[in-house]
Amino acid sequence: MRPILLQGHTRSLTQIKYNPDGDMLMTASKDKVANIWYSHNGERVGTYEGHQGSLWTIDCNKTTTLVVTGSADNTARLWHAETGRQLHVWEFKTAVKRVEFSHDDQYILMVTEERMGHKGTIQVFAVDASRPEQSNEPVVVITPSPSKATVAAWSYLDKYIVAGHDNGTLALYDWKREEAVLTAPGHEGTITDLQMWKDGSYFITSSKDHTARLFETNTLNALKIYKSNTNVNTATLTPTQDLVVLGGGQSASEVTTTSSRQGKFEARFYHKIFEDEVGTVKGHFGPINTLAMQPDGKGFASGGEDGYVRLHHFDADYFEFKYDY
């Protein structure tokens, strides 16, 4: 499995994401720009320029006509996917850490940072794809308490918003009523990533407590736990095998003191059911900050602190892999 190395950023990656068809890969980085690439060959299609601070998050709608980004410049921006034209700017008091289109493309959720006396929030905005100008008034504002939200995602049919928090807890929000219907202890450390299974019935989280965990959406019951011996910055699920992929490594501030072999900067594959580590994919020479699985399960991409995106396409023997239990 030979990776394609995408060199389009000058600083560390913060989030990468495939579009629903899987033919495009979007990448956000601390270098203030977002890129979009063809996923089959790694050719760069274009760049979205306009933010004045580090980008934290990116997403697109189901038809890949609109792209939304969130940044440390306290704005979220809507772009025309094909031309790169900026359509709208939402302004906030603090940085935007996570954005995501709803399944029907009519709403975008945005998670804002807690800073300088401003509470962290989860805000939902209505989106009208037929016109460039959008409403600046949120439909809903949820203020998580006592701990700020770090990540959030839509559940099945956009019924709930699932959020992971700085103190490791999880919450299920009935967003239309602006209230938490369920909270649960998720991790012992900050939740760093949350990715839904394709039907929204369960999801995987990663955390600084050196674990990734699988949770049922309706009950927030922990189903599985995948233990690592270093920070887990991101985790994703694969649709073609009963596997999950974890990414992380020694924190960036300590990277200069160790070799890449000791830093554990590889993507690590675990069996989804039996929780055993079954393989690794090396390559990055810094922590992996973000992972994304191609929707058809034929490949995955990783974005690292080293500023590189590595695009992997699985070999035939991956699909023939049988776990010996």
PDB file of C-alpha atoms in Angstrom:
ATOM      1  CA  MET A   1       0.000   0.000   0.000  1.00  0.00           C
ATOM      2  CA  ARG A   2       1.972   2.944  -1.297  1.00  0.00           C
ATOM      3  CA  PRO A   3       0.636   6.319  -0.137  1.00  0.00           C
ATOM      4  CA  ILE A   4       0.257   9.434  -2.262  1.00  0.00           C
ATOM      5  CA  LEU A   5       1.874  12.363  -0.444  1.00  0.00           C
ATOM      6  CA  LEU A   6      -0.117  15.596  -0.722  1.00  0.00           C
ATOM      7  CA  GLN A   7       2.058  18.653  -0.203  1.00  0.00           C
ATOM      8  CA  GLY A   8      -0.348  21.570  -0.148  1.00  0.00           C
ATOM      9  CA  HIS A   9       0.046  22.988   3.350  1.00  0.00           C
ATOM     10  CA  THR A  10       2.890  24.699   5.185  1.00  0.00           C
ATOM     11  CA  ARG A  11       1.618  24.025   8.713  1.00  0.00           C
ATOM     12  CA  SER A  12      -0.037  21.191  10.588  1.00  0.00           C
ATOM     13  CA  LEU A  13      -3.329  19.661   9.435  1.00  0.00           C
ATOM     14  CA  THR A  14      -6.389  20.126  11.657  1.00  0.00           C
ATOM     15  CA  GLN A  15      -9.153  18.244   9.789  1.00  0.00           C
ATOM     16  CA  ILE A  16      -9.500  16.257   6.578  1.00  0.00           C
ATOM     17  CA  LYS A  17     -12.739  14.960   5.151  1.00  0.00           C
ATOM     18  CA  TYR A  18     -14.002  13.111   2.078  1.00  0.00           C
ATOM     19  CA  ASN A  19     -17.091  14.338   0.299  1.00  0.00           C
ATOM     20  CA  PRO A  20     -20.061  11.909   0.371  1.00  0.00           C
ATOM     21  CA  ASP A  21     -19.193  10.467  -3.070  1.00  0.00           C
ATOM     22  CA  GLY A  22     -15.601   9.877  -1.966  1.00  0.00           C
ATOM     23  CA  ASP A  23     -14.057  11.374  -5.117  1.00  0.00           C
ATOM     24  CA  MET A  24     -12.867  14.557  -3.366  1.00  0.00           C
ATOM     25  CA  LEU A  25     -10.777  15.125  -0.235  1.00  0.00           C
ATOM     26  CA  MET A  26     -10.952  18.411   1.688  1.00  0.00           C
ATOM     27  CA  THR A  27      -8.116  19.490   3.978  1.00  0.00           C
ATOM     28  CA  ALA A  28      -7.937  22.270   6.602  1.00  0.00           C
ATOM     29  CA  SER A  29      -4.704  23.494   8.137  1.00  0.00           C
ATOM     30  CA  LYS A  30      -3.183  26.077  10.464  1.00  0.00           C
ATOM     31  CA  ASP A  31      -1.713  27.861   7.416  1.00  0.00           C
ATOM     32  CA  LYS A  32      -5.046  29.723   6.891  1.00  0.00           C
ATOM     33  CA  VAL A  33      -6.053  27.901   3.700  1.00  0.00           C
ATOM     34  CA  ALA A  34      -8.262  24.951   2.842  1.00  0.00           C
ATOM     35  CA  ASN A  35      -7.558  22.711  -0.138  1.00  0.00           C
ATOM     36  CA  ILE A  36      -9.668  20.287  -2.154  1.00  0.00           C
ATOM     37  CA  TRP A  37      -8.092  17.331  -4.006  1.00  0.00           C
ATOM     38  CA  TYR A  38      -9.080  14.453  -6.266  1.00  0.00           C
ATOM     39  CA  SER A  39      -8.935  11.401  -4.010  1.00  0.00           C
ATOM     40  CA  HIS A  40      -7.983   8.892  -6.716  1.00  0.00           C
ATOM     41  CA  ASN A  41      -4.691  10.537  -7.690  1.00  0.00           C
ATOM     42  CA  GLY A  42      -4.035  13.351  -5.180  1.00  0.00           C
ATOM     43  CA  GLU A  43      -4.252  16.143  -7.749  1.00  0.00           C
ATOM     44  CA  ARG A  44      -5.107  19.480  -6.168  1.00  0.00           C
ATOM     45  CA  VAL A  45      -8.338  20.920  -7.560  1.00  0.00           C
ATOM     46  CA  GLY A  46      -8.273  24.268  -5.765  1.00  0.00           C
ATOM     47  CA  THR A  47      -7.724  26.361  -2.664  1.00  0.00           C
ATOM     48  CA  TYR A  48     -10.135  28.377  -0.507  1.00  0.00           C
ATOM     49  CA  GLU A  49      -8.367  31.560   0.585  1.00  0.00           C
ATOM     50  CA  GLY A  50      -9.752  34.334   2.766  1.00  0.00           C
ATOM     51  CA  HIS A  51      -9.400  33.351   6.421  1.00  0.00           C
ATOM     52  CA  GLN A  52      -7.068  35.422   8.611  1.00  0.00           C
ATOM     53  CA  GLY A  53      -6.274  32.692  11.134  1.00  0.00           C
ATOM     54  CA  SER A  54      -5.681  28.966  11.484  1.00  0.00           C
ATOM     55  CA  LEU A  55      -8.408  26.756  10.043  1.00  0.00           C
ATOM     56  CA  TRP A  56      -9.805  24.199  12.468  1.00  0.00           C
ATOM     57  CA  THR A  57     -12.550  22.470  10.540  1.00  0.00           C
ATOM     58  CA  ILE A  58     -14.124  21.862   7.115  1.00  0.00           C
ATOM     59  CA  ASP A  59     -17.174  20.140   5.607  1.00  0.00           C
ATOM     60  CA  CYS A  60     -19.238  20.093   2.403  1.00  0.00           C
ATOM     61  CA  ASN A  61     -22.872  19.401   1.537  1.00  0.00           C
ATOM     62  CA  LYS A  62     -24.099  16.157  -0.001  1.00  0.00           C
ATOM     63  CA  THR A  63     -23.816  17.375  -3.594  1.00  0.00           C
ATOM     64  CA  THR A  64     -20.352  18.942  -3.035  1.00  0.00           C
ATOM     65  CA  THR A  65     -21.576  22.329  -4.272  1.00  0.00           C
ATOM     66  CA  LEU A  66     -20.962  24.190  -0.978  1.00  0.00           C
ATOM     67  CA  VAL A  67     -17.991  24.059   1.408  1.00  0.00           C
ATOM     68  CA  VAL A  68     -17.981  25.492   4.944  1.00  0.00           C
ATOM     69  CA  THR A  69     -14.872  26.234   7.016  1.00  0.00           C
ATOM     70  CA  GLY A  70     -14.314  27.347  10.623  1.00  0.00           C
ATOM     71  CA  SER A  71     -11.304  29.297  11.806  1.00  0.00           C
ATOM     72  CA  ALA A  72      -9.378  30.904  14.664  1.00  0.00           C
ATOM     73  CA  ASP A  73     -10.177  34.296  13.085  1.00  0.00           C
ATOM     74  CA  ASN A  74     -13.607  33.976  14.783  1.00  0.00           C
ATOM     75  CA  THR A  75     -15.459  33.346  11.534  1.00  0.00           C
ATOM     76  CA  ALA A  76     -17.067  30.514   9.617  1.00  0.00           C
ATOM     77  CA  ARG A  77     -17.207  30.934   5.849  1.00  0.00           C
ATOM     78  CA  LEU A  78     -19.332  29.435   3.093  1.00  0.00           C
ATOM     79  CA  TRP A  79     -17.676  28.816  -0.277  1.00  0.00           C
ATOM     80  CA  HIS A  80     -18.785  27.820  -3.746  1.00  0.00           C
ATOM     81  CA  ALA A  81     -17.054  24.446  -4.018  1.00  0.00           C
ATOM     82  CA  GLU A  82     -16.272  24.532  -7.729  1.00  0.00           C
ATOM     83  CA  THR A  83     -15.042  28.119  -8.131  1.00  0.00           C
ATOM     84  CA  GLY A  84     -13.672  28.826  -4.631  1.00  0.00           C
ATOM     85  CA  ARG A  85     -15.766  32.008  -4.421  1.00  0.00           C
ATOM     86  CA  GLN A  86     -16.592  33.115  -0.898  1.00  0.00           C
ATOM     87  CA  LEU A  87     -20.367  33.313  -0.487  1.00  0.00           C
ATOM     88  CA  HIS A  88     -20.942  34.247   3.153  1.00  0.00           C
ATOM     89  CA  VAL A  89     -19.146  35.004   6.427  1.00  0.00           C
ATOM     90  CA  TRP A  90     -20.577  34.251   9.876  1.00  0.00           C
ATOM     91  CA  GLU A  91     -18.833  36.208  12.651  1.00  0.00           C
ATOM     92  CA  PHE A  92     -18.459  35.027  16.249  1.00  0.00           C
ATOM     93  CA  LYS A  93     -16.870  36.192  19.501  1.00  0.00           C
ATOM     94  CA  THR A  94     -14.439  33.250  19.532  1.00  0.00           C
ATOM     95  CA  ALA A  95     -12.874  30.636  17.252  1.00  0.00           C
ATOM     96  CA  VAL A  96     -14.987  28.081  15.376  1.00  0.00           C
ATOM     97  CA  LYS A  97     -13.681  24.585  16.187  1.00  0.00           C
ATOM     98  CA  ARG A  98     -16.096  22.281  14.339  1.00  0.00           C
ATOM     99  CA  VAL A  99     -18.601  22.665  11.479  1.00  0.00           C
ATOM    100  CA  GLU A 100     -20.892  20.078   9.896  1.00  0.00           C
ATOM    101  CA  PHE A 101     -23.753  20.114   7.397  1.00  0.00           C
ATOM    102  CA  SER A 102     -26.948  18.351   8.455  1.00  0.00           C
ATOM    103  CA  HIS A 103     -27.992  15.276   6.466  1.00  0.00           C
ATOM    104  CA  ASP A 104     -30.634  17.266   4.565  1.00  0.00           C
ATOM    105  CA  ASP A 105     -28.153  20.130   3.891  1.00  0.00           C
ATOM    106  CA  GLN A 106     -30.563  22.673   5.373  1.00  0.00           C
ATOM    107  CA  TYR A 107     -28.515  23.437   8.491  1.00  0.00           C
ATOM    108  CA  ILE A 108     -24.915  23.758   9.634  1.00  0.00           C
ATOM    109  CA  LEU A 109     -23.844  23.162  13.228  1.00  0.00           C
ATOM    110  CA  MET A 110     -20.909  25.200  14.510  1.00  0.00           C
ATOM    111  CA  VAL A 111     -18.984  24.656  17.749  1.00  0.00           C
ATOM    112  CA  THR A 112     -17.385  27.819  19.146  1.00  0.00           C
ATOM    113  CA  GLU A 113     -14.481  28.023  21.588  1.00  0.00           C
ATOM    114  CA  GLU A 114     -14.640  29.224  25.192  1.00  0.00           C
ATOM    115  CA  ARG A 115     -12.394  32.304  25.439  1.00  0.00           C
ATOM    116  CA  MET A 116     -12.012  35.609  27.322  1.00  0.00           C
ATOM    117  CA  GLY A 117     -15.243  35.342  29.281  1.00  0.00           C
ATOM    118  CA  HIS A 118     -17.290  34.097  26.319  1.00  0.00           C
ATOM    119  CA  LYS A 119     -18.928  30.725  26.838  1.00  0.00           C
ATOM    120  CA  GLY A 120     -18.385  27.931  24.328  1.00  0.00           C
ATOM    121  CA  THR A 121     -21.517  27.253  22.275  1.00  0.00           C
ATOM    122  CA  ILE A 122     -23.051  24.926  19.701  1.00  0.00           C
ATOM    123  CA  GLN A 123     -24.927  27.050  17.169  1.00  0.00           C
ATOM    124  CA  VAL A 124     -27.132  25.922  14.289  1.00  0.00           C
ATOM    125  CA  PHE A 125     -27.616  28.094  11.206  1.00  0.00           C
ATOM    126  CA  ALA A 126     -30.090  27.624   8.374  1.00  0.00           C
ATOM    127  CA  VAL A 127     -28.567  27.365   4.877  1.00  0.00           C
ATOM    128  CA  ASP A 128     -30.328  28.177   1.625  1.00  0.00           C
ATOM    129  CA  ALA A 129     -28.301  26.714  -1.251  1.00  0.00           C
ATOM    130  CA  SER A 130     -30.310  28.650  -3.833  1.00  0.00           C
ATOM    131  CA  ARG A 131     -28.812  32.020  -2.852  1.00  0.00           C
ATOM    132  CA  PRO A 132     -25.352  33.155  -1.699  1.00  0.00           C
ATOM    133  CA  GLU A 133     -26.423  35.386   1.208  1.00  0.00           C
ATOM    134  CA  GLN A 134     -27.325  33.517   4.375  1.00  0.00           C
ATOM    135  CA  SER A 135     -28.928  34.479   7.673  1.00  0.00           C
ATOM    136  CA  ASN A 136     -26.549  35.633  10.402  1.00  0.00           C
ATOM    137  CA  GLU A 137     -29.052  34.726  13.103  1.00  0.00           C
ATOM    138  CA  PRO A 138     -28.641  31.225  14.530  1.00  0.00           C
ATOM    139  CA  VAL A 139     -31.712  29.023  14.632  1.00  0.00           C
ATOM    140  CA  VAL A 140     -30.503  27.513  17.897  1.00  0.00           C
ATOM    141  CA  VAL A 141     -27.788  28.337  20.446  1.00  0.00           C
ATOM    142  CA  ILE A 142     -26.846  25.611  22.927  1.00  0.00           C
ATOM    143  CA  THR A 143     -24.436  26.485  25.760  1.00  0.00           C
ATOM    144  CA  PRO A 144     -22.921  23.255  27.136  1.00  0.00           C
ATOM    145  CA  SER A 145     -22.323  23.280  30.883  1.00  0.00           C
ATOM    146  CA  PRO A 146     -20.228  22.828  32.977  1.00  0.00           C
ATOM    147  CA  SER A 147     -17.626  21.991  30.320  1.00  0.00           C
ATOM    148  CA  LYS A 148     -17.299  23.398  26.783  1.00  0.00           C
ATOM    149  CA  ALA A 149     -17.952  21.222  23.725  1.00  0.00           C
ATOM    150  CA  THR A 150     -14.865  20.344  21.680  1.00  0.00           C
ATOM    151  CA  VAL A 151     -16.536  18.278  18.933  1.00  0.00           C
ATOM    152  CA  ALA A 152     -20.097  17.653  17.730  1.00  0.00           C
ATOM    153  CA  ALA A 153     -21.967  15.771  15.002  1.00  0.00           C
ATOM    154  CA  TRP A 154     -25.511  15.206  13.741  1.00  0.00           C
ATOM    155  CA  SER A 155     -27.193  11.938  14.685  1.00  0.00           C
ATOM    156  CA  TYR A 156     -29.424   9.867  12.377  1.00  0.00           C
ATOM    157  CA  LEU A 157     -32.110  11.916  10.560  1.00  0.00           C
ATOM    158  CA  ASP A 158     -30.682  15.067  12.231  1.00  0.00           C
ATOM    159  CA  LYS A 159     -32.786  14.225  15.284  1.00  0.00           C
ATOM    160  CA  TYR A 160     -30.056  14.988  17.826  1.00  0.00           C
ATOM    161  CA  ILE A 161     -26.673  16.650  18.054  1.00  0.00           C
ATOM    162  CA  VAL A 162     -24.072  14.506  19.807  1.00  0.00           C
ATOM    163  CA  ALA A 163     -21.283  16.479  21.496  1.00  0.00           C
ATOM    164  CA  GLY A 164     -18.021  15.579  23.187  1.00  0.00           C
ATOM    165  CA  HIS A 165     -16.682  17.882  25.868  1.00  0.00           C
ATOM    166  CA  ASP A 166     -13.424  19.150  27.297  1.00  0.00           C
ATOM    167  CA  ASN A 167     -13.938  17.190  30.537  1.00  0.00           C
ATOM    168  CA  GLY A 168     -14.503  13.910  28.649  1.00  0.00           C
ATOM    169  CA  THR A 169     -18.293  13.747  28.977  1.00  0.00           C
ATOM    170  CA  LEU A 170     -20.753  13.133  26.142  1.00  0.00           C
ATOM    171  CA  ALA A 171     -24.154  14.738  25.645  1.00  0.00           C
ATOM    172  CA  LEU A 172     -27.133  14.084  23.398  1.00  0.00           C
ATOM    173  CA  TYR A 173     -28.891  17.369  22.608  1.00  0.00           C
ATOM    174  CA  ASP A 174     -32.450  17.717  21.356  1.00  0.00           C
ATOM    175  CA  TRP A 175     -31.322  20.751  19.374  1.00  0.00           C
ATOM    176  CA  LYS A 176     -34.780  22.050  18.478  1.00  0.00           C
ATOM    177  CA  ARG A 177     -35.619  22.331  22.186  1.00  0.00           C
ATOM    178  CA  GLU A 178     -32.083  23.479  23.057  1.00  0.00           C
ATOM    179  CA  GLU A 179     -31.674  20.965  25.867  1.00  0.00           C
ATOM    180  CA  ALA A 180     -29.579  17.943  26.726  1.00  0.00           C
ATOM    181  CA  VAL A 181     -31.736  14.818  26.859  1.00  0.00           C
ATOM    182  CA  LEU A 182     -28.859  12.613  27.997  1.00  0.00           C
ATOM    183  CA  THR A 183     -25.344  13.007  29.355  1.00  0.00           C
ATOM    184  CA  ALA A 184     -22.815  10.269  30.012  1.00  0.00           C
ATOM    185  CA  PRO A 185     -19.212   9.889  31.159  1.00  0.00           C
ATOM    186  CA  GLY A 186     -17.327   9.173  27.951  1.00  0.00           C
ATOM    187  CA  HIS A 187     -13.587   9.521  28.594  1.00  0.00           C
ATOM    188  CA  GLU A 188     -11.202  10.478  31.369  1.00  0.00           C
ATOM    189  CA  GLY A 189      -9.623  13.186  29.187  1.00  0.00           C
ATOM    190  CA  THR A 190     -10.549  15.784  26.580  1.00  0.00           C
ATOM    191  CA  ILE A 191     -12.457  14.330  23.615  1.00  0.00           C
ATOM    192  CA  THR A 192     -10.442  15.149  20.493  1.00  0.00           C
ATOM    193  CA  ASP A 193     -12.582  13.700  17.691  1.00  0.00           C
ATOM    194  CA  LEU A 194     -16.049  12.260  17.095  1.00  0.00           C
ATOM    195  CA  GLN A 195     -17.050  10.467  13.885  1.00  0.00           C
ATOM    196  CA  MET A 196     -20.467   8.945  13.148  1.00  0.00           C
ATOM    197  CA  TRP A 197     -21.117   5.591  11.540  1.00  0.00           C
ATOM    198  CA  LYS A 198     -22.858   6.048   8.177  1.00  0.00           C
ATOM    199  CA  ASP A 199     -26.361   5.320   9.535  1.00  0.00           C
ATOM    200  CA  GLY A 200     -25.873   7.418  12.675  1.00  0.00           C
ATOM    201  CA  SER A 201     -26.702   4.574  15.081  1.00  0.00           C
ATOM    202  CA  TYR A 202     -23.283   4.613  16.743  1.00  0.00           C
ATOM    203  CA  PHE A 203     -20.094   6.667  16.695  1.00  0.00           C
ATOM    204  CA  ILE A 204     -16.425   6.569  17.650  1.00  0.00           C
ATOM    205  CA  THR A 205     -14.579   9.076  19.825  1.00  0.00           C
ATOM    206  CA  SER A 206     -10.906   9.647  20.552  1.00  0.00           C
ATOM    207  CA  SER A 207      -9.364  11.228  23.612  1.00  0.00           C
ATOM    208  CA  LYS A 208      -6.227  12.372  25.379  1.00  0.00           C
ATOM    209  CA  ASP A 209      -6.822   9.545  27.876  1.00  0.00           C
ATOM    210  CA  HIS A 210      -5.059   7.209  25.371  1.00  0.00           C
ATOM    211  CA  THR A 211      -8.256   5.482  24.228  1.00  0.00           C
ATOM    212  CA  ALA A 212     -10.837   5.524  21.456  1.00  0.00           C
ATOM    213  CA  ARG A 213     -14.331   4.283  22.264  1.00  0.00           C
ATOM    214  CA  LEU A 214     -17.445   3.180  20.434  1.00  0.00           C
ATOM    215  CA  PHE A 215     -20.804   4.487  21.715  1.00  0.00           C
ATOM    216  CA  GLU A 216     -24.429   3.821  20.859  1.00  0.00           C
ATOM    217  CA  THR A 217     -26.107   7.085  19.825  1.00  0.00           C
ATOM    218  CA  ASN A 218     -29.501   6.639  21.513  1.00  0.00           C
ATOM    219  CA  THR A 219     -28.197   5.610  24.924  1.00  0.00           C
ATOM    220  CA  LEU A 220     -24.566   6.865  24.930  1.00  0.00           C
ATOM    221  CA  ASN A 221     -23.637   3.415  26.232  1.00  0.00           C
ATOM    222  CA  ALA A 222     -19.980   2.520  25.688  1.00  0.00           C
ATOM    223  CA  LEU A 223     -19.844  -0.517  23.387  1.00  0.00           C
ATOM    224  CA  LYS A 224     -16.078  -0.962  22.869  1.00  0.00           C
ATOM    225  CA  ILE A 225     -12.813   0.536  24.069  1.00  0.00           C
ATOM    226  CA  TYR A 226      -9.568   0.592  22.070  1.00  0.00           C
ATOM    227  CA  LYS A 227      -6.514   1.193  24.240  1.00  0.00           C
ATOM    228  CA  SER A 228      -3.361   2.911  23.034  1.00  0.00           C
ATOM    229  CA  ASN A 229      -0.198   3.913  24.892  1.00  0.00           C
ATOM    230  CA  THR A 230      -0.182   7.502  23.657  1.00  0.00           C
ATOM    231  CA  ASN A 231      -2.579  10.387  22.965  1.00  0.00           C
ATOM    232  CA  VAL A 232      -5.327   9.514  20.475  1.00  0.00           C
ATOM    233  CA  ASN A 233      -6.130  12.615  18.391  1.00  0.00           C
ATOM    234  CA  THR A 234      -8.522  11.027  15.922  1.00  0.00           C
ATOM    235  CA  ALA A 235     -10.381   7.795  15.150  1.00  0.00           C
ATOM    236  CA  THR A 236     -12.454   6.587  12.228  1.00  0.00           C
ATOM    237  CA  LEU A 237     -14.535   3.569  11.167  1.00  0.00           C
ATOM    238  CA  THR A 238     -14.157   1.509   8.017  1.00  0.00           C
ATOM    239  CA  PRO A 239     -17.253   0.182   6.174  1.00  0.00           C
ATOM    240  CA  THR A 240     -15.591  -2.765   4.401  1.00  0.00           C
ATOM    241  CA  GLN A 241     -13.967  -4.550   7.358  1.00  0.00           C
ATOM    242  CA  ASP A 242     -14.697  -4.844  11.087  1.00  0.00           C
ATOM    243  CA  LEU A 243     -11.861  -2.462  11.840  1.00  0.00           C
ATOM    244  CA  VAL A 244     -11.322   0.976  13.364  1.00  0.00           C
ATOM    245  CA  VAL A 245      -8.329   3.235  12.736  1.00  0.00           C
ATOM    246  CA  LEU A 246      -6.691   5.366  15.436  1.00  0.00           C
ATOM    247  CA  GLY A 247      -4.247   8.224  14.922  1.00  0.00           C
ATOM    248  CA  GLY A 248      -2.214  10.250  17.361  1.00  0.00           C
ATOM    249  CA  GLY A 249       1.191  10.088  18.959  1.00  0.00           C
ATOM    250  CA  GLN A 250       3.298  11.974  21.413  1.00  0.00           C
ATOM    251  CA  SER A 251       2.147  15.589  21.736  1.00  0.00           C
ATOM    252  CA  ALA A 252       3.664  18.047  19.286  1.00  0.00           C
ATOM    253  CA  SER A 253       5.507  19.982  21.999  1.00  0.00           C
ATOM    254  CA  GLU A 254       7.577  16.901  22.854  1.00  0.00           C
ATOM    255  CA  VAL A 255       8.229  15.634  19.338  1.00  0.00           C
ATOM    256  CA  THR A 256      11.696  17.159  19.023  1.00  0.00           C
ATOM    257  CA  THR A 257      12.971  15.081  21.933  1.00  0.00           C
ATOM    258  CA  THR A 258      12.284  11.658  20.409  1.00  0.00           C
ATOM    259  CA  SER A 259      12.622   9.761  17.158  1.00  0.00           C
ATOM    260  CA  SER A 260       9.585   9.029  15.005  1.00  0.00           C
ATOM    261  CA  ARG A 261       9.812   5.371  16.037  1.00  0.00           C
ATOM    262  CA  GLN A 262       9.323   6.261  19.715  1.00  0.00           C
ATOM    263  CA  GLY A 263       6.698   8.915  19.032  1.00  0.00           C
ATOM    264  CA  LYS A 264       4.149   6.335  17.778  1.00  0.00           C
ATOM    265  CA  PHE A 265       3.101   8.437  14.804  1.00  0.00           C
ATOM    266  CA  GLU A 266       1.449   5.601  12.873  1.00  0.00           C
ATOM    267  CA  ALA A 267      -2.161   4.934  11.970  1.00  0.00           C
ATOM    268  CA  ARG A 268      -3.162   1.937  14.094  1.00  0.00           C
ATOM    269  CA  PHE A 269      -5.802  -0.578  13.040  1.00  0.00           C
ATOM    270  CA  TYR A 270      -7.886  -2.338  15.710  1.00  0.00           C
ATOM    271  CA  HIS A 271     -10.517  -5.042  15.354  1.00  0.00           C
ATOM    272  CA  LYS A 272     -13.869  -3.369  15.949  1.00  0.00           C
ATOM    273  CA  ILE A 273     -15.364  -6.293  17.897  1.00  0.00           C
ATOM    274  CA  PHE A 274     -12.387  -7.878  19.677  1.00  0.00           C
ATOM    275  CA  GLU A 275     -10.527  -4.606  20.399  1.00  0.00           C
ATOM    276  CA  ASP A 276      -7.137  -6.092  19.415  1.00  0.00           C
ATOM    277  CA  GLU A 277      -4.547  -4.125  17.468  1.00  0.00           C
ATOM    278  CA  VAL A 278      -4.082  -5.887  14.127  1.00  0.00           C
ATOM    279  CA  GLY A 279      -1.791  -3.579  12.138  1.00  0.00           C
ATOM    280  CA  THR A 280      -0.141  -0.207  11.671  1.00  0.00           C
ATOM    281  CA  VAL A 281       0.609   2.128   8.773  1.00  0.00           C
ATOM    282  CA  LYS A 282       3.717   4.233   9.272  1.00  0.00           C
ATOM    283  CA  GLY A 283       4.799   7.362   7.429  1.00  0.00           C
ATOM    284  CA  HIS A 284       4.225  10.596   9.326  1.00  0.00           C
ATOM    285  CA  PHE A 285       7.093  12.137  11.279  1.00  0.00           C
ATOM    286  CA  GLY A 286       4.825  13.948  13.728  1.00  0.00           C
ATOM    287  CA  PRO A 287       1.528  13.186  15.476  1.00  0.00           C
ATOM    288  CA  ILE A 288      -1.463  12.303  13.291  1.00  0.00           C
ATOM    289  CA  ASN A 289      -4.084  14.982  13.946  1.00  0.00           C
ATOM    290  CA  THR A 290      -6.897  13.795  11.711  1.00  0.00           C
ATOM    291  CA  LEU A 291      -8.059  10.665   9.874  1.00  0.00           C
ATOM    292  CA  ALA A 292     -10.781  10.175   7.283  1.00  0.00           C
ATOM    293  CA  MET A 293     -12.057   6.965   5.712  1.00  0.00           C
ATOM    294  CA  GLN A 294     -13.195   6.914   2.081  1.00  0.00           C
ATOM    295  CA  PRO A 295     -16.990   6.326   2.078  1.00  0.00           C
ATOM    296  CA  ASP A 296     -16.654   3.157  -0.013  1.00  0.00           C
ATOM    297  CA  GLY A 297     -13.948   1.840   2.347  1.00  0.00           C
ATOM    298  CA  LYS A 298     -11.330   1.453  -0.392  1.00  0.00           C
ATOM    299  CA  GLY A 299      -8.837   3.824   1.194  1.00  0.00           C
ATOM    300  CA  PHE A 300      -8.154   6.359   3.906  1.00  0.00           C
ATOM    301  CA  ALA A 301      -6.267   9.607   4.407  1.00  0.00           C
ATOM    302  CA  SER A 302      -4.261  10.936   7.349  1.00  0.00           C
ATOM    303  CA  GLY A 303      -3.214  14.508   8.156  1.00  0.00           C
ATOM    304  CA  GLY A 304      -0.296  15.156  10.457  1.00  0.00           C
ATOM    305  CA  GLU A 305       1.461  17.771  12.527  1.00  0.00           C
ATOM    306  CA  ASP A 306       4.203  17.539   9.863  1.00  0.00           C
ATOM    307  CA  GLY A 307       1.977  19.377   7.330  1.00  0.00           C
ATOM    308  CA  TYR A 308       1.551  16.379   5.017  1.00  0.00           C
ATOM    309  CA  VAL A 309      -1.578  14.542   3.956  1.00  0.00           C
ATOM    310  CA  ARG A 310      -0.997  10.874   3.154  1.00  0.00           C
ATOM    311  CA  LEU A 311      -3.571   9.329   0.830  1.00  0.00           C
ATOM    312  CA  HIS A 312      -3.752   5.535   1.040  1.00  0.00           C
ATOM    313  CA  HIS A 313      -5.551   3.097  -1.258  1.00  0.00           C
ATOM    314  CA  PHE A 314      -5.892  -0.391   0.206  1.00  0.00           C
ATOM    315  CA  ASP A 315      -4.318  -3.378  -1.564  1.00  0.00           C
ATOM    316  CA  ALA A 316      -6.360  -6.453  -2.502  1.00  0.00           C
ATOM    317  CA  ASP A 317      -5.089  -8.443   0.503  1.00  0.00           C
ATOM    318  CA  TYR A 318      -6.685  -5.910   2.863  1.00  0.00           C
ATOM    319  CA  PHE A 319     -10.147  -6.899   1.619  1.00  0.00           C
ATOM    320  CA  GLU A 320      -9.281 -10.601   2.023  1.00  0.00           C
ATOM    321  CA  PHE A 321      -8.103 -10.102   5.605  1.00  0.00           C
ATOM    322  CA  LYS A 322      -9.759 -12.483   8.060  1.00  0.00           C
ATOM    323  CA  TYR A 323      -9.256 -12.083  11.780  1.00  0.00           C
ATOM    324  CA  ASP A 324      -8.105 -15.342  13.372  1.00  0.00           C
ATOM    325  CA  TYR A 325     -10.022 -15.764  16.624  1.00  0.00           C
TER     326      TYR A 325
END
